[in-house]
Amino acid sequence: MIPNDSNDSAAIGAVPLAQARIDWGHGRIIGFSVPADDALAFDVVQLWLDGRCVASAVANLSVFDFARDLAGLNLPSREHSAFELRIPQAALLPGQIGESPVSLAVRTTRGLPVLETSVQGLHELLRLTDGAPVDLLYQVRFHGLSGGALQGCVINLHGVSQRPALMARLNDQGAEPLAFYESAADGSVHHFSIPVRVDRLVDGVNQISVVGPDDQPLGSYPIQVGVATLGESERKLVALEAEVAFLKRLVLTQNPEALPARLALLKSEIVNICSEMLTLQRTNFEREWLARPVGPATAPAAKQPVRGAQPASASKA
């Protein structure tokens, strides 16, 4: 009988049941793990960053496919016990994007440590990440409409050398590659221009968005076509101002000589109570307004060629 790690105690004592290393050439963590329990067909390993599990994989790949990259390790006799892991870009946190080291560990679901190390700086972290987290690496700023196109730039927040691969989308239409026409010598700023076709705009608010390859939003710019409609908050404010104006008119137009004194006094007290209630309501409404998420401001524009459109401002989504 051919000995293997599951039935040969000598092999189990001599050969590690789990081991891994970082393959910088292909930007991945590779290794093998053999379950100690004969009832388990395969082991499951987990990737941890700064004490947080971000990915997992089943150790069921062929060890021979990684034999060259695992050279120097004591490979197990079980063929299908290898695994491959990469860091999902959506699992990265803003605090991990920088020059500080990030702890990296691989463990089995049984708690057996497979690899304990750290990644030094953003360059090494991105080499092991499945795609670039553009929402953490870049910032989009819009400069407004000019010459029938939306002008803007992409700010490189962390000195990443490569030019970002971003997309531009109008409303819910298909995204198109964002074209850059100029970049700073040090790669800190990349300028872009998005042509705006009037025939693709719709009545109301249009949104031009800059997104990443995986649809991560980086920023949006509003263009108002036609008459702007009031939103729910604006309607509340208009109604509140109308009620206050009515009460003011009611107080100023009362005729004390035509009413008994007691009735005039009662009327005045009722008006004062209503005014205090409206003041409190307005205060609460303004606090609610200030606490709402800041979104892109809209600006009315006539339904004409976009060259004449003048949006008030744009903000980062």
mmCIF file of C-alpha atoms in Angstrom:
data_model
loop_
_atom_site.group_PDB
_atom_site.id
_atom_site.type_symbol
_atom_site.label_atom_id
_atom_site.label_comp_id
_atom_site.label_asym_id
_atom_site.label_seq_id
_atom_site.Cartn_x
_atom_site.Cartn_y
_atom_site.Cartn_z
ATOM 1 C CA MET A 1 0.000 0.000 0.000
ATOM 2 C CA ILE A 2 1.327 3.449 -0.872
ATOM 3 C CA PRO A 3 1.679 5.575 2.264
ATOM 4 C CA ASN A 4 -0.074 8.965 2.412
ATOM 5 C CA ASP A 5 -0.672 11.663 5.002
ATOM 6 C CA SER A 6 -3.953 10.145 6.183
ATOM 7 C CA ASN A 7 -2.745 6.607 7.019
ATOM 8 C CA ASP A 8 0.988 6.956 7.641
ATOM 9 C CA SER A 9 1.767 8.341 11.116
ATOM 10 C CA ALA A 10 5.428 8.818 10.216
ATOM 11 C CA ALA A 11 4.482 10.987 7.271
ATOM 12 C CA ILE A 12 2.139 13.023 9.431
ATOM 13 C CA GLY A 13 4.912 13.658 11.938
ATOM 14 C CA ALA A 14 7.543 14.508 9.321
ATOM 15 C CA VAL A 15 5.553 16.502 6.784
ATOM 16 C CA PRO A 16 3.571 19.632 7.766
ATOM 17 C CA LEU A 17 -0.138 19.171 7.076
ATOM 18 C CA ALA A 18 -0.536 22.808 6.043
ATOM 19 C CA GLN A 19 1.871 25.347 4.632
ATOM 20 C CA ALA A 20 1.673 28.421 2.358
ATOM 21 C CA ARG A 21 3.722 31.235 0.852
ATOM 22 C CA ILE A 22 3.176 34.441 -1.085
ATOM 23 C CA ASP A 23 3.689 34.130 -4.835
ATOM 24 C CA TRP A 24 4.636 37.701 -5.737
ATOM 25 C CA GLY A 25 5.088 36.832 -9.398
ATOM 26 C CA HIS A 26 1.390 36.069 -9.827
ATOM 27 C CA GLY A 27 0.081 38.204 -6.940
ATOM 28 C CA ARG A 28 -1.481 35.427 -4.851
ATOM 29 C CA ILE A 29 -1.168 33.337 -1.708
ATOM 30 C CA ILE A 30 -0.721 29.638 -2.467
ATOM 31 C CA GLY A 31 -0.196 26.549 -0.359
ATOM 32 C CA PHE A 32 -1.650 23.214 0.682
ATOM 33 C CA SER A 33 -3.649 21.865 3.599
ATOM 34 C CA VAL A 34 -4.527 18.244 4.364
ATOM 35 C CA PRO A 35 -7.407 17.539 6.779
ATOM 36 C CA ALA A 36 -6.412 15.536 9.837
ATOM 37 C CA ASP A 37 -9.841 13.898 9.986
ATOM 38 C CA ASP A 38 -10.241 11.030 7.519
ATOM 39 C CA ALA A 39 -13.956 11.838 7.265
ATOM 40 C CA LEU A 40 -13.153 15.198 5.640
ATOM 41 C CA ALA A 41 -12.508 15.103 1.919
ATOM 42 C CA PHE A 42 -10.879 18.554 1.732
ATOM 43 C CA ASP A 43 -9.721 21.287 4.079
ATOM 44 C CA VAL A 44 -11.069 24.850 3.987
ATOM 45 C CA VAL A 45 -8.677 27.744 4.541
ATOM 46 C CA GLN A 46 -9.378 31.393 5.352
ATOM 47 C CA LEU A 47 -7.485 34.596 4.566
ATOM 48 C CA TRP A 48 -7.305 37.153 7.393
ATOM 49 C CA LEU A 49 -6.289 40.825 7.160
ATOM 50 C CA ASP A 50 -5.689 42.705 10.406
ATOM 51 C CA GLY A 51 -7.662 40.082 12.317
ATOM 52 C CA ARG A 52 -10.617 40.101 9.916
ATOM 53 C CA CYS A 53 -11.550 37.198 7.616
ATOM 54 C CA VAL A 54 -11.847 38.501 4.052
ATOM 55 C CA ALA A 55 -11.798 35.352 1.865
ATOM 56 C CA SER A 56 -11.879 31.554 1.999
ATOM 57 C CA ALA A 57 -11.037 28.702 -0.368
ATOM 58 C CA VAL A 58 -11.310 24.918 -0.528
ATOM 59 C CA ALA A 59 -7.941 23.138 -0.655
ATOM 60 C CA ASN A 60 -8.905 20.869 -3.535
ATOM 61 C CA LEU A 61 -6.552 22.017 -6.311
ATOM 62 C CA SER A 62 -3.809 19.830 -7.691
ATOM 63 C CA VAL A 63 -0.483 20.287 -5.916
ATOM 64 C CA PHE A 64 1.310 19.581 -9.217
ATOM 65 C CA ASP A 65 -0.138 22.804 -10.688
ATOM 66 C CA PHE A 66 1.743 24.781 -8.007
ATOM 67 C CA ALA A 67 4.809 22.559 -7.684
ATOM 68 C CA ARG A 68 7.216 25.065 -9.240
ATOM 69 C CA ASP A 69 5.943 28.015 -7.154
ATOM 70 C CA LEU A 70 5.931 25.861 -3.993
ATOM 71 C CA ALA A 71 9.472 24.639 -4.572
ATOM 72 C CA GLY A 72 11.344 24.230 -1.315
ATOM 73 C CA LEU A 73 8.312 23.168 0.720
ATOM 74 C CA ASN A 74 7.689 19.588 1.796
ATOM 75 C CA LEU A 75 4.703 18.839 -0.403
ATOM 76 C CA PRO A 76 2.092 16.376 0.861
ATOM 77 C CA SER A 77 1.436 13.042 -0.814
ATOM 78 C CA ARG A 78 -2.213 13.946 -1.323
ATOM 79 C CA GLU A 79 -2.474 15.509 -4.760
ATOM 80 C CA HIS A 80 -5.674 17.524 -4.469
ATOM 81 C CA SER A 81 -4.886 19.553 -1.366
ATOM 82 C CA ALA A 82 -3.611 22.883 -2.749
ATOM 83 C CA PHE A 83 -5.349 26.279 -2.590
ATOM 84 C CA GLU A 84 -5.014 29.780 -4.026
ATOM 85 C CA LEU A 85 -6.169 33.015 -2.354
ATOM 86 C CA ARG A 86 -6.319 36.688 -3.326
ATOM 87 C CA ILE A 87 -7.555 39.728 -1.387
ATOM 88 C CA PRO A 88 -10.985 40.900 -2.620
ATOM 89 C CA GLN A 89 -10.823 44.610 -3.398
ATOM 90 C CA ALA A 90 -14.225 45.177 -1.754
ATOM 91 C CA ALA A 91 -12.798 43.834 1.536
ATOM 92 C CA LEU A 92 -10.151 46.553 1.877
ATOM 93 C CA LEU A 93 -10.757 49.307 4.423
ATOM 94 C CA PRO A 94 -9.669 52.963 4.045
ATOM 95 C CA GLY A 95 -7.295 52.570 6.990
ATOM 96 C CA GLN A 96 -5.442 49.776 5.187
ATOM 97 C CA ILE A 97 -4.717 51.975 2.146
ATOM 98 C CA GLY A 98 -1.420 53.614 2.994
ATOM 99 C CA GLU A 99 2.158 52.891 3.975
ATOM 100 C CA SER A 100 1.422 51.158 7.284
ATOM 101 C CA PRO A 101 1.971 47.383 7.367
ATOM 102 C CA VAL A 102 -1.108 45.129 7.210
ATOM 103 C CA SER A 103 -1.022 41.775 8.987
ATOM 104 C CA LEU A 104 -1.852 38.813 6.753
ATOM 105 C CA ALA A 105 -2.660 35.310 7.946
ATOM 106 C CA VAL A 106 -3.978 32.056 6.499
ATOM 107 C CA ARG A 107 -5.713 29.599 8.794
ATOM 108 C CA THR A 108 -7.814 26.521 8.403
ATOM 109 C CA THR A 109 -11.380 26.508 9.675
ATOM 110 C CA ARG A 110 -10.099 24.155 12.398
ATOM 111 C CA GLY A 111 -7.844 26.956 13.669
ATOM 112 C CA LEU A 112 -4.556 25.525 12.354
ATOM 113 C CA PRO A 113 -2.206 28.397 11.360
ATOM 114 C CA VAL A 114 -0.890 28.043 7.826
ATOM 115 C CA LEU A 115 0.836 31.401 7.248
ATOM 116 C CA GLU A 116 1.581 34.413 9.488
ATOM 117 C CA THR A 117 3.183 37.471 7.895
ATOM 118 C CA SER A 118 2.568 41.134 7.064
ATOM 119 C CA VAL A 119 2.256 43.174 3.891
ATOM 120 C CA GLN A 120 4.474 46.250 3.846
ATOM 121 C CA GLY A 121 2.804 49.268 2.275
ATOM 122 C CA LEU A 122 0.284 49.926 -0.459
ATOM 123 C CA HIS A 123 2.433 48.577 -3.303
ATOM 124 C CA GLU A 124 2.623 45.064 -1.862
ATOM 125 C CA LEU A 125 -1.033 45.122 -0.761
ATOM 126 C CA LEU A 126 -2.282 45.976 -4.247
ATOM 127 C CA ARG A 127 -0.170 43.195 -5.806
ATOM 128 C CA LEU A 128 -2.183 40.664 -3.783
ATOM 129 C CA THR A 129 -5.554 42.346 -4.347
ATOM 130 C CA ASP A 130 -8.049 41.105 -6.906
ATOM 131 C CA GLY A 131 -8.399 44.366 -8.861
ATOM 132 C CA ALA A 132 -7.748 47.959 -7.821
ATOM 133 C CA PRO A 133 -10.137 49.557 -5.290
ATOM 134 C CA VAL A 134 -10.537 52.752 -7.319
ATOM 135 C CA ASP A 135 -12.999 54.241 -4.836
ATOM 136 C CA LEU A 136 -10.203 54.272 -2.219
ATOM 137 C CA LEU A 137 -7.361 55.266 -4.535
ATOM 138 C CA TYR A 138 -8.826 58.146 -6.553
ATOM 139 C CA GLN A 139 -11.100 61.173 -6.169
ATOM 140 C CA VAL A 140 -13.143 62.721 -8.985
ATOM 141 C CA ARG A 141 -13.647 66.487 -9.281
ATOM 142 C CA PHE A 142 -15.886 68.141 -11.874
ATOM 143 C CA HIS A 143 -15.075 71.556 -13.363
ATOM 144 C CA GLY A 144 -18.374 72.139 -15.178
ATOM 145 C CA LEU A 145 -19.636 72.155 -18.753
ATOM 146 C CA SER A 146 -17.548 73.761 -21.453
ATOM 147 C CA GLY A 147 -17.718 73.394 -25.215
ATOM 148 C CA GLY A 148 -20.443 70.749 -25.074
ATOM 149 C CA ALA A 149 -18.422 68.498 -22.745
ATOM 150 C CA LEU A 150 -18.133 67.918 -19.020
ATOM 151 C CA GLN A 151 -14.647 68.783 -17.815
ATOM 152 C CA GLY A 152 -13.029 67.310 -14.720
ATOM 153 C CA CYS A 153 -10.038 65.566 -13.237
ATOM 154 C CA VAL A 154 -9.131 62.471 -11.227
ATOM 155 C CA ILE A 155 -6.939 63.042 -8.173
ATOM 156 C CA ASN A 156 -4.439 60.311 -7.310
ATOM 157 C CA LEU A 157 -4.760 60.096 -3.513
ATOM 158 C CA HIS A 158 -1.936 57.653 -2.782
ATOM 159 C CA GLY A 159 0.598 58.057 -5.567
ATOM 160 C CA VAL A 160 -0.418 54.967 -7.541
ATOM 161 C CA SER A 161 1.707 54.941 -10.660
ATOM 162 C CA GLN A 162 -0.718 53.602 -13.262
ATOM 163 C CA ARG A 163 -3.441 55.693 -14.886
ATOM 164 C CA PRO A 164 -6.866 54.651 -13.529
ATOM 165 C CA ALA A 165 -9.162 52.591 -15.759
ATOM 166 C CA LEU A 166 -12.495 54.327 -15.163
ATOM 167 C CA MET A 167 -15.864 54.483 -16.946
ATOM 168 C CA ALA A 168 -18.404 57.250 -17.619
ATOM 169 C CA ARG A 169 -22.170 56.690 -17.651
ATOM 170 C CA LEU A 170 -25.135 58.928 -18.472
ATOM 171 C CA ASN A 171 -28.202 58.040 -16.361
ATOM 172 C CA ASP A 172 -28.862 54.298 -16.719
ATOM 173 C CA GLN A 173 -27.229 53.976 -20.123
ATOM 174 C CA GLY A 174 -24.231 51.769 -20.788
ATOM 175 C CA ALA A 175 -20.881 52.880 -19.387
ATOM 176 C CA GLU A 176 -18.094 53.949 -21.735
ATOM 177 C CA PRO A 177 -14.334 54.242 -21.065
ATOM 178 C CA LEU A 178 -13.347 57.565 -19.533
ATOM 179 C CA ALA A 179 -10.952 59.337 -21.907
ATOM 180 C CA PHE A 180 -8.051 61.313 -20.399
ATOM 181 C CA TYR A 181 -6.471 64.055 -22.471
ATOM 182 C CA GLU A 182 -3.746 65.236 -20.077
ATOM 183 C CA SER A 183 -1.912 63.962 -17.001
ATOM 184 C CA ALA A 184 0.537 65.557 -14.591
ATOM 185 C CA ALA A 185 4.164 64.483 -14.899
ATOM 186 C CA ASP A 186 4.087 62.826 -11.470
ATOM 187 C CA GLY A 187 0.738 61.119 -12.143
ATOM 188 C CA SER A 188 -1.019 63.013 -9.333
ATOM 189 C CA VAL A 189 -3.792 64.425 -11.548
ATOM 190 C CA HIS A 190 -5.474 63.104 -14.712
ATOM 191 C CA HIS A 191 -7.753 65.448 -16.675
ATOM 192 C CA PHE A 192 -10.763 64.158 -18.612
ATOM 193 C CA SER A 193 -13.504 65.464 -20.888
ATOM 194 C CA ILE A 194 -16.870 63.725 -21.328
ATOM 195 C CA PRO A 195 -18.819 64.755 -24.454
ATOM 196 C CA VAL A 196 -22.489 65.452 -23.671
ATOM 197 C CA ARG A 197 -24.977 64.723 -26.444
ATOM 198 C CA VAL A 198 -28.228 66.645 -26.186
ATOM 199 C CA ASP A 199 -30.228 63.897 -27.899
ATOM 200 C CA ARG A 200 -29.321 61.483 -25.083
ATOM 201 C CA LEU A 201 -30.571 63.755 -22.296
ATOM 202 C CA VAL A 202 -34.046 63.352 -20.810
ATOM 203 C CA ASP A 203 -36.424 65.880 -19.268
ATOM 204 C CA GLY A 204 -35.683 66.455 -15.604
ATOM 205 C CA VAL A 205 -32.471 65.636 -13.780
ATOM 206 C CA ASN A 206 -29.727 63.799 -15.687
ATOM 207 C CA GLN A 207 -26.731 62.267 -13.945
ATOM 208 C CA ILE A 208 -23.284 61.823 -15.486
ATOM 209 C CA SER A 209 -21.424 59.349 -13.272
ATOM 210 C CA VAL A 210 -17.799 58.253 -13.138
ATOM 211 C CA VAL A 211 -17.476 54.653 -11.959
ATOM 212 C CA GLY A 212 -14.803 51.991 -11.656
ATOM 213 C CA PRO A 213 -14.520 48.782 -13.700
ATOM 214 C CA ASP A 214 -16.695 46.964 -11.152
ATOM 215 C CA ASP A 215 -19.220 49.820 -11.053
ATOM 216 C CA GLN A 216 -17.803 51.422 -7.887
ATOM 217 C CA PRO A 217 -19.183 55.004 -7.841
ATOM 218 C CA LEU A 218 -16.602 57.786 -7.664
ATOM 219 C CA GLY A 219 -18.661 60.877 -8.471
ATOM 220 C CA SER A 220 -21.709 62.194 -10.316
ATOM 221 C CA TYR A 221 -22.632 65.480 -11.973
ATOM 222 C CA PRO A 222 -26.281 66.623 -12.387
ATOM 223 C CA ILE A 223 -27.690 68.322 -15.470
ATOM 224 C CA GLN A 224 -31.231 69.731 -15.249
ATOM 225 C CA VAL A 225 -33.261 69.797 -18.456
ATOM 226 C CA GLY A 226 -36.629 71.555 -18.452
ATOM 227 C CA VAL A 227 -38.470 72.972 -15.456
ATOM 228 C CA ALA A 228 -37.135 71.801 -12.131
ATOM 229 C CA THR A 229 -39.670 70.014 -9.938
ATOM 230 C CA LEU A 230 -39.745 70.435 -6.183
ATOM 231 C CA GLY A 231 -38.670 67.530 -4.076
ATOM 232 C CA GLU A 232 -40.315 66.425 -0.826
ATOM 233 C CA SER A 233 -38.105 68.640 1.332
ATOM 234 C CA GLU A 234 -38.709 71.689 -0.833
ATOM 235 C CA ARG A 235 -42.481 71.103 -0.706
ATOM 236 C CA LYS A 236 -42.377 70.950 3.106
ATOM 237 C CA LEU A 237 -40.450 74.220 3.247
ATOM 238 C CA VAL A 238 -42.844 75.982 0.873
ATOM 239 C CA ALA A 239 -45.891 74.794 2.850
ATOM 240 C CA LEU A 240 -44.323 75.901 6.132
ATOM 241 C CA GLU A 241 -43.506 79.354 4.782
ATOM 242 C CA ALA A 242 -47.075 79.691 3.476
ATOM 243 C CA GLU A 243 -48.522 78.854 6.908
ATOM 244 C CA VAL A 244 -46.280 81.400 8.630
ATOM 245 C CA ALA A 245 -47.244 84.067 6.085
ATOM 246 C CA PHE A 246 -50.962 83.334 6.673
ATOM 247 C CA LEU A 247 -50.594 83.709 10.450
ATOM 248 C CA LYS A 248 -48.693 86.981 10.045
ATOM 249 C CA ARG A 249 -51.409 88.322 7.778
ATOM 250 C CA LEU A 250 -54.091 87.168 10.242
ATOM 251 C CA VAL A 251 -52.431 89.027 13.122
ATOM 252 C CA LEU A 252 -51.747 92.221 11.193
ATOM 253 C CA THR A 253 -55.243 92.489 9.647
ATOM 254 C CA GLN A 254 -57.346 91.946 12.809
ATOM 255 C CA ASN A 255 -59.599 94.852 13.798
ATOM 256 C CA PRO A 256 -59.668 95.290 17.611
ATOM 257 C CA GLU A 257 -62.542 97.756 17.408
ATOM 258 C CA ALA A 258 -64.810 95.246 15.630
ATOM 259 C CA LEU A 259 -64.219 92.452 18.167
ATOM 260 C CA PRO A 260 -64.738 92.208 21.886
ATOM 261 C CA ALA A 261 -61.558 92.566 23.847
ATOM 262 C CA ARG A 262 -61.724 89.054 25.287
ATOM 263 C CA LEU A 263 -62.166 87.516 21.804
ATOM 264 C CA ALA A 264 -59.254 89.556 20.438
ATOM 265 C CA LEU A 265 -57.069 88.456 23.347
ATOM 266 C CA LEU A 266 -58.015 84.798 22.825
ATOM 267 C CA LYS A 267 -57.327 85.099 19.124
ATOM 268 C CA SER A 268 -53.930 86.628 19.831
ATOM 269 C CA GLU A 269 -53.025 83.828 22.237
ATOM 270 C CA ILE A 270 -54.037 81.169 19.699
ATOM 271 C CA VAL A 271 -51.946 82.855 17.036
ATOM 272 C CA ASN A 272 -48.949 83.010 19.390
ATOM 273 C CA ILE A 273 -49.270 79.308 20.218
ATOM 274 C CA CYS A 274 -49.487 78.415 16.528
ATOM 275 C CA SER A 275 -46.473 80.607 15.779
ATOM 276 C CA GLU A 276 -44.413 78.870 18.481
ATOM 277 C CA MET A 277 -45.432 75.462 17.125
ATOM 278 C CA LEU A 278 -44.480 76.487 13.610
ATOM 279 C CA THR A 279 -41.154 77.890 14.854
ATOM 280 C CA LEU A 280 -40.399 74.605 16.576
ATOM 281 C CA GLN A 281 -41.452 72.695 13.462
ATOM 282 C CA ARG A 282 -39.194 74.842 11.302
ATOM 283 C CA THR A 283 -36.269 74.358 13.698
ATOM 284 C CA ASN A 284 -36.690 70.586 13.614
ATOM 285 C CA PHE A 285 -37.041 70.660 9.841
ATOM 286 C CA GLU A 286 -33.843 72.704 9.417
ATOM 287 C CA ARG A 287 -31.930 70.323 11.705
ATOM 288 C CA GLU A 288 -33.264 67.395 9.688
ATOM 289 C CA TRP A 289 -32.239 69.183 6.483
ATOM 290 C CA LEU A 290 -28.689 69.763 7.733
ATOM 291 C CA ALA A 291 -28.373 66.151 8.856
ATOM 292 C CA ARG A 292 -29.428 64.696 5.507
ATOM 293 C CA PRO A 293 -26.672 63.142 3.284
ATOM 294 C CA VAL A 294 -25.070 65.706 1.049
ATOM 295 C CA GLY A 295 -25.933 64.953 -2.569
ATOM 296 C CA PRO A 296 -25.119 66.676 -5.818
ATOM 297 C CA ALA A 297 -26.888 69.992 -6.245
ATOM 298 C CA THR A 298 -29.132 70.457 -9.219
ATOM 299 C CA ALA A 299 -29.473 73.545 -11.340
ATOM 300 C CA PRO A 300 -32.286 74.404 -13.757
ATOM 301 C CA ALA A 301 -31.487 74.762 -17.406
ATOM 302 C CA ALA A 302 -33.571 75.418 -20.452
ATOM 303 C CA LYS A 303 -34.181 72.524 -22.842
ATOM 304 C CA GLN A 304 -31.499 73.752 -25.235
ATOM 305 C CA PRO A 305 -28.097 72.553 -26.347
ATOM 306 C CA VAL A 306 -25.955 71.611 -23.381
ATOM 307 C CA ARG A 307 -23.525 74.446 -24.188
ATOM 308 C CA GLY A 308 -26.001 76.786 -22.499
ATOM 309 C CA ALA A 309 -26.684 74.608 -19.491
ATOM 310 C CA GLN A 310 -25.317 76.068 -16.248
ATOM 311 C CA PRO A 311 -25.520 73.576 -13.373
ATOM 312 C CA ALA A 312 -24.987 75.214 -10.010
ATOM 313 C CA SER A 313 -22.422 72.760 -8.715
ATOM 314 C CA ALA A 314 -21.330 69.169 -8.650
ATOM 315 C CA SER A 315 -20.313 66.945 -5.778
ATOM 316 C CA LYS A 316 -18.585 63.684 -5.181
ATOM 317 C CA ALA A 317 -20.988 60.780 -4.873
#
